Short mmCIF file of C-alpha atoms and ligand atoms in Angstrom, two decimals:
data_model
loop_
_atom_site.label_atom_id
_atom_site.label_comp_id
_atom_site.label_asym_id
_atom_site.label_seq_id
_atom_site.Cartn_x
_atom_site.Cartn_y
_atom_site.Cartn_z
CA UNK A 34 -25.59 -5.93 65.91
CA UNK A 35 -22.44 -7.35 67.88
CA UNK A 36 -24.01 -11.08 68.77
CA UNK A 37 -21.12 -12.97 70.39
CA UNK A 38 -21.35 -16.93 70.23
CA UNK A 39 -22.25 -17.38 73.79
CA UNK A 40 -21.23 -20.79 75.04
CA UNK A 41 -22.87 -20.38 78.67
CA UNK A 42 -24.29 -23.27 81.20
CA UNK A 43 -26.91 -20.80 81.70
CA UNK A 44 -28.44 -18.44 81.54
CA UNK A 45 -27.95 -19.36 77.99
CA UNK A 46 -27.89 -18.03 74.41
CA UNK A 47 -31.41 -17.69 73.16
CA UNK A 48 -32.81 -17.68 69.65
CA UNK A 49 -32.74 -14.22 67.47
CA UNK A 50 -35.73 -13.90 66.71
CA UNK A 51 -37.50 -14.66 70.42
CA UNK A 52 -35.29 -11.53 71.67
CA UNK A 53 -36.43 -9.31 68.57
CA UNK A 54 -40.22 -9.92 68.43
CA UNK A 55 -39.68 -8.86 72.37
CA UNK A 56 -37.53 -5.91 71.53
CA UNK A 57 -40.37 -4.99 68.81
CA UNK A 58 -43.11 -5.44 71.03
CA UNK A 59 -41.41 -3.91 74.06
CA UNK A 60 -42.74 -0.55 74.19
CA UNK A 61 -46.32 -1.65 73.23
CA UNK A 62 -47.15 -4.38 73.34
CA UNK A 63 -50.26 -6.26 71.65
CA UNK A 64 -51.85 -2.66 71.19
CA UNK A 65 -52.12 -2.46 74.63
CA UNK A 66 -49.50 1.00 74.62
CA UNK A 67 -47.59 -1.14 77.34
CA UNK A 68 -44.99 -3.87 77.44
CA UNK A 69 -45.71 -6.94 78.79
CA UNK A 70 -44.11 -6.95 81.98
CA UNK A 71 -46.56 -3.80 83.02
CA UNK A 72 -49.94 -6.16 82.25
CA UNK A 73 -51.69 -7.57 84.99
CA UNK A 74 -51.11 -11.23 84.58
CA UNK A 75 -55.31 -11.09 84.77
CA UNK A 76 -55.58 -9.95 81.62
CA UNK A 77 -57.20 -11.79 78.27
CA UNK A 78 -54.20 -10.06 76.74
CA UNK A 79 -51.67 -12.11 78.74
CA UNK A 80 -54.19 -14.85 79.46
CA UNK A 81 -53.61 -15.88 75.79
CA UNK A 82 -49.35 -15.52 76.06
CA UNK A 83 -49.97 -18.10 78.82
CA UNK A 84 -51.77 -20.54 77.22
CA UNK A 85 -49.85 -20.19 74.13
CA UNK A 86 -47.16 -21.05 75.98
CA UNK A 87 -48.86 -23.88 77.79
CA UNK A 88 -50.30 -24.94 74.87
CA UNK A 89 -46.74 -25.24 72.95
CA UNK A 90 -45.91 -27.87 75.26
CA UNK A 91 -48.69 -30.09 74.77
CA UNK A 92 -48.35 -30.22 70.71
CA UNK A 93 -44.75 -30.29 70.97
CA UNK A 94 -44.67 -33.42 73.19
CA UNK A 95 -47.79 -34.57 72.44
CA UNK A 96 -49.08 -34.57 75.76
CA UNK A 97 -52.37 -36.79 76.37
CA UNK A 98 -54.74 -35.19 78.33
CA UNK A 99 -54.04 -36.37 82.15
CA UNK A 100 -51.47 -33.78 81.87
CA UNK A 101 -51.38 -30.29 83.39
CA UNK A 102 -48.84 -27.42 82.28
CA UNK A 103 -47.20 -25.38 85.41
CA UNK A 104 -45.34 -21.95 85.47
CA UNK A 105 -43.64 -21.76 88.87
CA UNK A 106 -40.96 -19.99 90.33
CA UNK A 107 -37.53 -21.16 92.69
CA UNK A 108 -36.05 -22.58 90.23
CA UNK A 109 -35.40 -26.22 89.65
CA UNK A 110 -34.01 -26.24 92.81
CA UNK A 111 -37.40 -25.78 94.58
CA UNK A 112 -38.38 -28.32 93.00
CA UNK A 113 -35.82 -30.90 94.52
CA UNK A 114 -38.12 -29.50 98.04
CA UNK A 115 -41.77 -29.05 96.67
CA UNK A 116 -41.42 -32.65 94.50
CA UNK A 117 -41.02 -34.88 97.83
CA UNK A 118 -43.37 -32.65 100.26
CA UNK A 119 -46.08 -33.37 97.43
CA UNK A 120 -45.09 -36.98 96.68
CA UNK A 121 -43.27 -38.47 99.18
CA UNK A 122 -45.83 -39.84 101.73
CA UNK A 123 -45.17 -40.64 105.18
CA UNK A 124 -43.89 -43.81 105.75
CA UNK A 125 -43.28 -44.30 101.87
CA UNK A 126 -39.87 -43.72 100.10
CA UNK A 127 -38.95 -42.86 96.84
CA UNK A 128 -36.05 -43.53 94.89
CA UNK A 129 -32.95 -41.33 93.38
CA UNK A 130 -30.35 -42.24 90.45
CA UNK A 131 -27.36 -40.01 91.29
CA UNK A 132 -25.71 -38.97 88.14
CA UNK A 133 -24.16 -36.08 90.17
CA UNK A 134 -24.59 -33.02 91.91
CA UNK A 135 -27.63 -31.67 90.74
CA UNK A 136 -29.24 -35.43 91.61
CA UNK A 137 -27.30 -35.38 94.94
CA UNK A 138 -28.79 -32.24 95.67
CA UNK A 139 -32.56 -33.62 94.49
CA UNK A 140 -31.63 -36.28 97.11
CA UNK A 141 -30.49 -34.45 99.75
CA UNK A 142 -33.84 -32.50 99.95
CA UNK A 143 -36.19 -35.28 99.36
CA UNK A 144 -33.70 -36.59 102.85
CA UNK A 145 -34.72 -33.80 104.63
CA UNK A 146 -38.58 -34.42 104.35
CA UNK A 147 -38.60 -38.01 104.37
CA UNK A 148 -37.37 -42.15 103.39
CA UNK A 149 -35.18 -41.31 100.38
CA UNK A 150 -32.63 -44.12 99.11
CA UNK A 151 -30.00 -43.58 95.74
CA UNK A 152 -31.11 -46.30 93.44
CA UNK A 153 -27.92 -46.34 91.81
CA UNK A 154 -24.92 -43.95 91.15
CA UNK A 155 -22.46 -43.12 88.46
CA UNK A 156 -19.91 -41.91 91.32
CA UNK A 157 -16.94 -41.32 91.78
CA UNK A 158 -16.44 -39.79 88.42
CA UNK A 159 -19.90 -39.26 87.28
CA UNK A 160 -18.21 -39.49 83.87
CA UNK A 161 -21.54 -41.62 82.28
CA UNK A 162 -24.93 -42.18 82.76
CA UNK A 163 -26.09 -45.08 85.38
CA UNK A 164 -27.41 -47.60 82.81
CA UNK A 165 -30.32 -50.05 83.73
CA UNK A 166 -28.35 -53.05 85.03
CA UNK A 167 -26.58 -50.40 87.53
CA UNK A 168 -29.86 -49.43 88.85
CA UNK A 169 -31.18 -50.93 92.36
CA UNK A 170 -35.12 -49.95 92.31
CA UNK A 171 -37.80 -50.67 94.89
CA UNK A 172 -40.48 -51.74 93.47
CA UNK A 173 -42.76 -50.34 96.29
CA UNK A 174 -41.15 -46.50 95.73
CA UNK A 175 -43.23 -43.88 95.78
CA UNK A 176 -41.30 -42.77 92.05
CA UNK A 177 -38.17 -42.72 91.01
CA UNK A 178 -35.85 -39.74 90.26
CA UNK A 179 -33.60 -39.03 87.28
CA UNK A 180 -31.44 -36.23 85.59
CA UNK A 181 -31.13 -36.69 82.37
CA UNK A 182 -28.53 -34.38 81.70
CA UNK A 183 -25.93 -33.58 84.10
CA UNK A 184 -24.79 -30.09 83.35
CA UNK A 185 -21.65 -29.76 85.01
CA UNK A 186 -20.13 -32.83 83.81
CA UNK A 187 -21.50 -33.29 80.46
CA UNK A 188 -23.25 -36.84 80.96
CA UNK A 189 -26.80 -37.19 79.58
CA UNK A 190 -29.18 -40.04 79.08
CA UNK A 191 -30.26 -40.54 75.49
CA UNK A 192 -32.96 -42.32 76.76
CA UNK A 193 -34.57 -42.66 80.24
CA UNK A 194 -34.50 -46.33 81.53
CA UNK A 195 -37.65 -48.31 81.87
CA UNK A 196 -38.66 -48.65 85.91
CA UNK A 197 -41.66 -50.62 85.12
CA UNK A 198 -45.08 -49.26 86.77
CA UNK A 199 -43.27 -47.21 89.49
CA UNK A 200 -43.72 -43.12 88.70
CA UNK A 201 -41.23 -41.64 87.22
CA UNK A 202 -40.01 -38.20 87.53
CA UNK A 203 -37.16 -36.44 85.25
CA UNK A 204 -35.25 -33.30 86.02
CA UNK A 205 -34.65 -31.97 82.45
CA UNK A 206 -33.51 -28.43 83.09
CA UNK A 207 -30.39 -28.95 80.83
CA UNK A 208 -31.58 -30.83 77.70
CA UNK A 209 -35.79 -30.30 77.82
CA UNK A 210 -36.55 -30.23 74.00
CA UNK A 211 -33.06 -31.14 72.65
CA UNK A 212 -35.05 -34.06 70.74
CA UNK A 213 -38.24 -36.12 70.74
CA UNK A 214 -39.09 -38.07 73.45
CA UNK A 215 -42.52 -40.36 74.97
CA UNK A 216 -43.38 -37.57 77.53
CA UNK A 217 -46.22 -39.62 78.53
CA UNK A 218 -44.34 -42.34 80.33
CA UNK A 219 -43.88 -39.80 82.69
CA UNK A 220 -45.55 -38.67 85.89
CA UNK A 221 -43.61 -35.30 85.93
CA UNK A 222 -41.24 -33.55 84.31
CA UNK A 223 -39.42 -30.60 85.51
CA UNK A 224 -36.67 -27.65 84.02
CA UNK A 225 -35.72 -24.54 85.11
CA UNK A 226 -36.07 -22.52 81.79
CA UNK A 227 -32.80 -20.96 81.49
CA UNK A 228 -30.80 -23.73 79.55
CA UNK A 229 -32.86 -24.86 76.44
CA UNK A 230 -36.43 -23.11 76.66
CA UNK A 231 -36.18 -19.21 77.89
CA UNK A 232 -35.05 -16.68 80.39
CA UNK A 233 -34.10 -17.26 84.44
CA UNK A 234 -37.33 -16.72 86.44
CA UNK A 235 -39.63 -19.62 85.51
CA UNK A 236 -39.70 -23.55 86.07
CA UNK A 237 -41.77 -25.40 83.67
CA UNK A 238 -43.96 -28.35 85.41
CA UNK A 239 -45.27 -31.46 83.46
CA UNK A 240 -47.48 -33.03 85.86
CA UNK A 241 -50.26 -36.27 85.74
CA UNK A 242 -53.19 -34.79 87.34
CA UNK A 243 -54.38 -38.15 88.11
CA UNK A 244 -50.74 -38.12 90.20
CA UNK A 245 -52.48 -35.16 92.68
CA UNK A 246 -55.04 -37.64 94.27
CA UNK A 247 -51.69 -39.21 95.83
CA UNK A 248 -50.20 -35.29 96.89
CA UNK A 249 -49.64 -34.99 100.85
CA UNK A 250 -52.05 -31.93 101.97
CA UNK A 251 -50.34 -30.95 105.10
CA UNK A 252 -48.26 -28.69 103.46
CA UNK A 253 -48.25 -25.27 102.56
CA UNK A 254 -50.77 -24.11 100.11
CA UNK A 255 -48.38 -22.67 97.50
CA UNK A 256 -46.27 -25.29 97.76
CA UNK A 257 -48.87 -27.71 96.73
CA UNK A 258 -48.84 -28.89 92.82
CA UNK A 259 -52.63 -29.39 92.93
CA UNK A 260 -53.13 -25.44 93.97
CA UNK A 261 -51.19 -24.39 90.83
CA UNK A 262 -52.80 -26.91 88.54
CA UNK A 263 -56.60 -25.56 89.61
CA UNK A 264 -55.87 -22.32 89.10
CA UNK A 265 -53.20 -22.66 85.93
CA UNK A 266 -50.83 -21.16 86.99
CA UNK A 267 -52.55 -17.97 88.38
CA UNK A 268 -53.03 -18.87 92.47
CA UNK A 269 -50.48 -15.95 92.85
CA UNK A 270 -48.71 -13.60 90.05
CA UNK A 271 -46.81 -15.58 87.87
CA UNK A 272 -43.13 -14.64 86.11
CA UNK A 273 -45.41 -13.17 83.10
CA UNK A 274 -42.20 -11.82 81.31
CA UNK A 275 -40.43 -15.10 81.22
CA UNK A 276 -43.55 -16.92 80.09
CA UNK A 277 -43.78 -14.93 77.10
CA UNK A 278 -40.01 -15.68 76.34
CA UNK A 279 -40.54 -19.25 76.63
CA UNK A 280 -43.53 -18.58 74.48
CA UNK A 281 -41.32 -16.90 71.78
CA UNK A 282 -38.83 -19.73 72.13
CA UNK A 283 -41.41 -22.29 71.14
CA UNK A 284 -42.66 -20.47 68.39
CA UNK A 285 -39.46 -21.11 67.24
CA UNK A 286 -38.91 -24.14 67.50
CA UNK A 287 -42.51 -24.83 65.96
CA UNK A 288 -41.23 -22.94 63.38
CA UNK A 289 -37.48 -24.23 62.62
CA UNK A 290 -39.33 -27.37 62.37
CA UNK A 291 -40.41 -28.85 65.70
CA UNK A 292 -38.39 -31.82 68.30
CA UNK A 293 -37.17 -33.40 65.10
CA UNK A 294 -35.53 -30.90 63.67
CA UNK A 295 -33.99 -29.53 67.38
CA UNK A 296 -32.67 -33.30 67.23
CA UNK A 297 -30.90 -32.67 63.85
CA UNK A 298 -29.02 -29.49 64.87
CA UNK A 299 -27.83 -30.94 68.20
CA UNK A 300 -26.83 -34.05 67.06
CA UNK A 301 -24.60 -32.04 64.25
CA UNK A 302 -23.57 -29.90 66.43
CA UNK A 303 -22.29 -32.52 69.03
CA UNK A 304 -20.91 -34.73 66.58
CA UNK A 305 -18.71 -31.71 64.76
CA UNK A 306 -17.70 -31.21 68.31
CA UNK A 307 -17.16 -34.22 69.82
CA UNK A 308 -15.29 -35.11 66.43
CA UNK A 309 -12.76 -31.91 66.54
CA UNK A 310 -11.83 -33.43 70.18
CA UNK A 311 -11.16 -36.80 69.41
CA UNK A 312 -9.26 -35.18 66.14
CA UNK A 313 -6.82 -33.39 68.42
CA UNK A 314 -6.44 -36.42 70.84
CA UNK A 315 -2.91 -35.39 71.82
CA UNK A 316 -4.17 -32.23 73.18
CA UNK A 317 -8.03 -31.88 74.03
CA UNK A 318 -9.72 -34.78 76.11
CA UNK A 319 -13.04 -35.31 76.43
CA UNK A 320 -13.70 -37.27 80.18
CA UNK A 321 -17.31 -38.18 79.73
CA UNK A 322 -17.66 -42.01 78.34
CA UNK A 323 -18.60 -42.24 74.73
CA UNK A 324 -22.21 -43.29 75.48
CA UNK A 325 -23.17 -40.64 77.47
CA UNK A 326 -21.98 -37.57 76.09
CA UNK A 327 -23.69 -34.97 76.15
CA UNK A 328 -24.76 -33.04 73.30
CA UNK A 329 -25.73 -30.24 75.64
CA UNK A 330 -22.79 -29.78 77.69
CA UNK A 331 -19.80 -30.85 76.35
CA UNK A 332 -16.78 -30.44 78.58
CA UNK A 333 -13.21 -31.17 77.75
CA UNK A 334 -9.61 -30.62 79.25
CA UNK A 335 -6.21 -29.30 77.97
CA UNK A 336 -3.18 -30.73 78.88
CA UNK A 337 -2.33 -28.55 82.37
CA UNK A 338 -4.54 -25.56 83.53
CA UNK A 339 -2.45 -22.55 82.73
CA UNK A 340 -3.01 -23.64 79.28
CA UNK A 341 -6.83 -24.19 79.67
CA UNK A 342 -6.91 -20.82 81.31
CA UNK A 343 -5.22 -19.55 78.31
CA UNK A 344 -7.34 -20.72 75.71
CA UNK A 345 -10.62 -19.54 77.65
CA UNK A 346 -9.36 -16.07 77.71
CA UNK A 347 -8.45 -16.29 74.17
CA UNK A 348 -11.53 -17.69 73.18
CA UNK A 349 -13.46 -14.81 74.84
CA UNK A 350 -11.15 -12.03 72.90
CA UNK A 351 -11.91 -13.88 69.63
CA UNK A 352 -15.71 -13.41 70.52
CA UNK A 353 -16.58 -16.99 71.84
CA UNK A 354 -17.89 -16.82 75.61
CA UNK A 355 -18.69 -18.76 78.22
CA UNK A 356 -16.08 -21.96 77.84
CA UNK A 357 -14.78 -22.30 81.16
CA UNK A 358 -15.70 -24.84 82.97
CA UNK A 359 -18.00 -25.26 86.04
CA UNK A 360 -16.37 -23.62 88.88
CA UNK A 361 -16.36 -27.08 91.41
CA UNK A 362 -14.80 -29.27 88.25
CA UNK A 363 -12.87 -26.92 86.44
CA UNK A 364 -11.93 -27.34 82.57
CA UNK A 365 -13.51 -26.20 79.56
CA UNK A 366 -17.18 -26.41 78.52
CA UNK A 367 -18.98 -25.72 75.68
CA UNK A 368 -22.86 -25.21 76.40
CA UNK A 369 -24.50 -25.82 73.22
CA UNK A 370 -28.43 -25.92 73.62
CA UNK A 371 -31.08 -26.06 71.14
CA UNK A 372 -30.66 -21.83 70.40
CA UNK A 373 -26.81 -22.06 69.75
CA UNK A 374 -26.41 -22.01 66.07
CA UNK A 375 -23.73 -24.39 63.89
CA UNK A 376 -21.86 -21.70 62.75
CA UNK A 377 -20.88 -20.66 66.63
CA UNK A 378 -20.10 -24.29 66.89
CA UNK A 379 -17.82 -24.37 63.59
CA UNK A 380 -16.02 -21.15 64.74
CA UNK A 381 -15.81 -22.78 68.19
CA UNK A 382 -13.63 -25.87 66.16
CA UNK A 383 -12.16 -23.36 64.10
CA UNK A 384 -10.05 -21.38 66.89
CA UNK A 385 -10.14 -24.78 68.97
CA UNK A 386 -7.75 -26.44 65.73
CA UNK A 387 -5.83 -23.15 65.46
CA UNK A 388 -5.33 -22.89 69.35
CA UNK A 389 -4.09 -26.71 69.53
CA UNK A 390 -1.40 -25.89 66.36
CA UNK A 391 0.09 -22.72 68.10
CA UNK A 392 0.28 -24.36 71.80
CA UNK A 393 0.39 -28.19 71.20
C1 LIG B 458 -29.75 -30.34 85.76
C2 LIG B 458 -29.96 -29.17 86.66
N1 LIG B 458 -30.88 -29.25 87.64
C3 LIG B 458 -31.11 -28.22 88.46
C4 LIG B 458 -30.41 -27.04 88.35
C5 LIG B 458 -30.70 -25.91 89.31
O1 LIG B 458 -31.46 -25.00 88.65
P1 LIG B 458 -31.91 -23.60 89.30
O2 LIG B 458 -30.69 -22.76 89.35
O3 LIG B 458 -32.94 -23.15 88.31
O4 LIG B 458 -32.48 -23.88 90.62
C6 LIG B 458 -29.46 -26.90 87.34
C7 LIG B 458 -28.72 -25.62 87.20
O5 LIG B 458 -27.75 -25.50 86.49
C8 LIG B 458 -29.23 -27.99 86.48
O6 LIG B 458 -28.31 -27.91 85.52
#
């Protein structure tokens, strides 16, 4: 088997063993003598896939009951659109913390729709987190928006700041499930799965159902949250094939040991990281502000371009992938979710020390 260590933004590396119980059950799946992604998504077969997967969510977080568990398509970025037509109400506003472009771009669409005002921002740079004395809230806002891990720049919040009673609503496509968190302070929680939790092709939805009573209904029906909620996640055909990947990926990480033990990897992984960069001061940089690294993203730059160019290249022939930096910042980033193991980390030091010692 020729696994490379795959250092991607996303799509992203995924865990072993959720790509070979899908290669073993490919052909027939669940006695069925088909694979998944031929099963109507009416099924009992895939009706229980679903709700595993569902299901996962709620013991991993420990969801309370108000919440409902949505499969939806568009990626996160239809949810930056479907999030304000649902819960922005006319004549209301509702409140954005720009840690960059993927909160600009929240922004920009909740703009389009209605009142939308940035509640702080960690511009120019966007090299941290905006902290809770940097934040500007209205207490009247209809919620208040936050990514807590800003992919392209490598800033994430360890923890989400308190806004008092006003609804809060998290974009965690890059770091969902890196460690334990109080879910339930939440009124929705959103991530595209192909960063921490499964394949492109399905957006997982935390959502208060007590939240819906609030939902503008002048909008189109499968656009509306409350549609999707009464009929789990079945009003239309659902990404059934990236469900069941997500629900391989949690059975995973049920079985390497839950949030906690996600938490332990990262955090070793980041700090053997982080560590090997601050080691090699005189030649790799890290631009991100200690407190808000991110142990998902973690970008860093070379001394001129040529030379980061270089050691991406070289990186890729020595079997790492995926270490160039996003295309509108440029650098070098190492993507190292929940799947990506320590040992693609420790070569990833490895040829970073040998790398600095023949160029430095
Ligand atoms: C934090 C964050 N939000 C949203 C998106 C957009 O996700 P999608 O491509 O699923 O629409 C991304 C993509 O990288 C992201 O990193």
């Amino acid at each position: 088997m020729a696994r490379i260590w795959n250092f991607s933004a996303g799509p992203a590396t995924l865990p072993v063993s959720a790509l070979e119980r899908a290669q073993k059950e490919m052909l027939d799946w669940a006695g069925t003598g088909m694979s998944i992604m031929e099963t109507s998504h009416r099924s009992k077969e895939y009706d229980q896939v679903h709700n595993e997967a569902a299901d996962s969510f709620r013991q991993l977080l420990k969801l309370d009951d108000d919440f409902t568990v949505l499969f939806l398509q568009g990626g996160a970025s239809q949810q930056f659109a479907v999030l304000p037509m649902n819960f922005l109400p006319a004549g209301g506003s509702a409140d954005y913390v720009n840690t960059g472009v993927w909160s600009k771009k929240a922004l920009a669409e909740a703009k389009v729709l209605g009142n939308a005002r940035e509640a702080g921002t960690a511009g120019p740079d966007f090299t941290s987190v905006v902290r809770k004395d940097g934040l500007d809230l209205d207490p009247n806002a209809a919620y208040v928006h936050f990514t807590s891990n800003n992919t392209i720049k490598g800033t994430q919040y360890y923890e989400i700041p308190d806004c008092g009673s006003t609804p809060l609503v998290c974009d965690m496509s890059s770091d969902f499930l890196w460690q334990p968190f109080d879910a339930n302070r939440f009124h929705m929680i959103y991530a595209g799965a192909q960063k921490n939790i499964g394949p492109a092709g399905v957006t997982v939805v935390l959502l208060r159902k007590s939240w819906l009573e609030k939902a503008n209904q002048d909008i189109p029906t499968i656009f509306k949250y409350g549609i999707h909620a009464e009929n789990n996640s079945l009003y239309n055909t659902p990404p059934t094939f990236a469900i069941y990947i997500v629900r391989n990926v949690l059975d995973w990480v049920k079985a390497e040991g839950g949030l906690e033990a996600m938490e332990r990897r990262n955090r070793e992984k980041g700090d053997l990281l982080y560590s090997a960069i601050e080691a090699h001061g005189d030649f790799y940089r890290c631009p991100v502000e200690k407190g808000s690294r991110s142990f998902m993203n973690v970008v860093f730059r070379l001394p001129t371009e040529e030379l980061e160019a270089k050691f991406v290249a070289e990186a890729k022939a020595a079997g790492l992938s995926g270490l160039k930096g996003h295309r509108s910042v440029g650098g070098c980033r190492a993507s190292i979710y929940n799947a990506m193991e320590k040992a693609g980390v420790q070569a990833l030091v490895d040829f970073m020390e040998g790398f600095a010692k023949t160029n430095g």
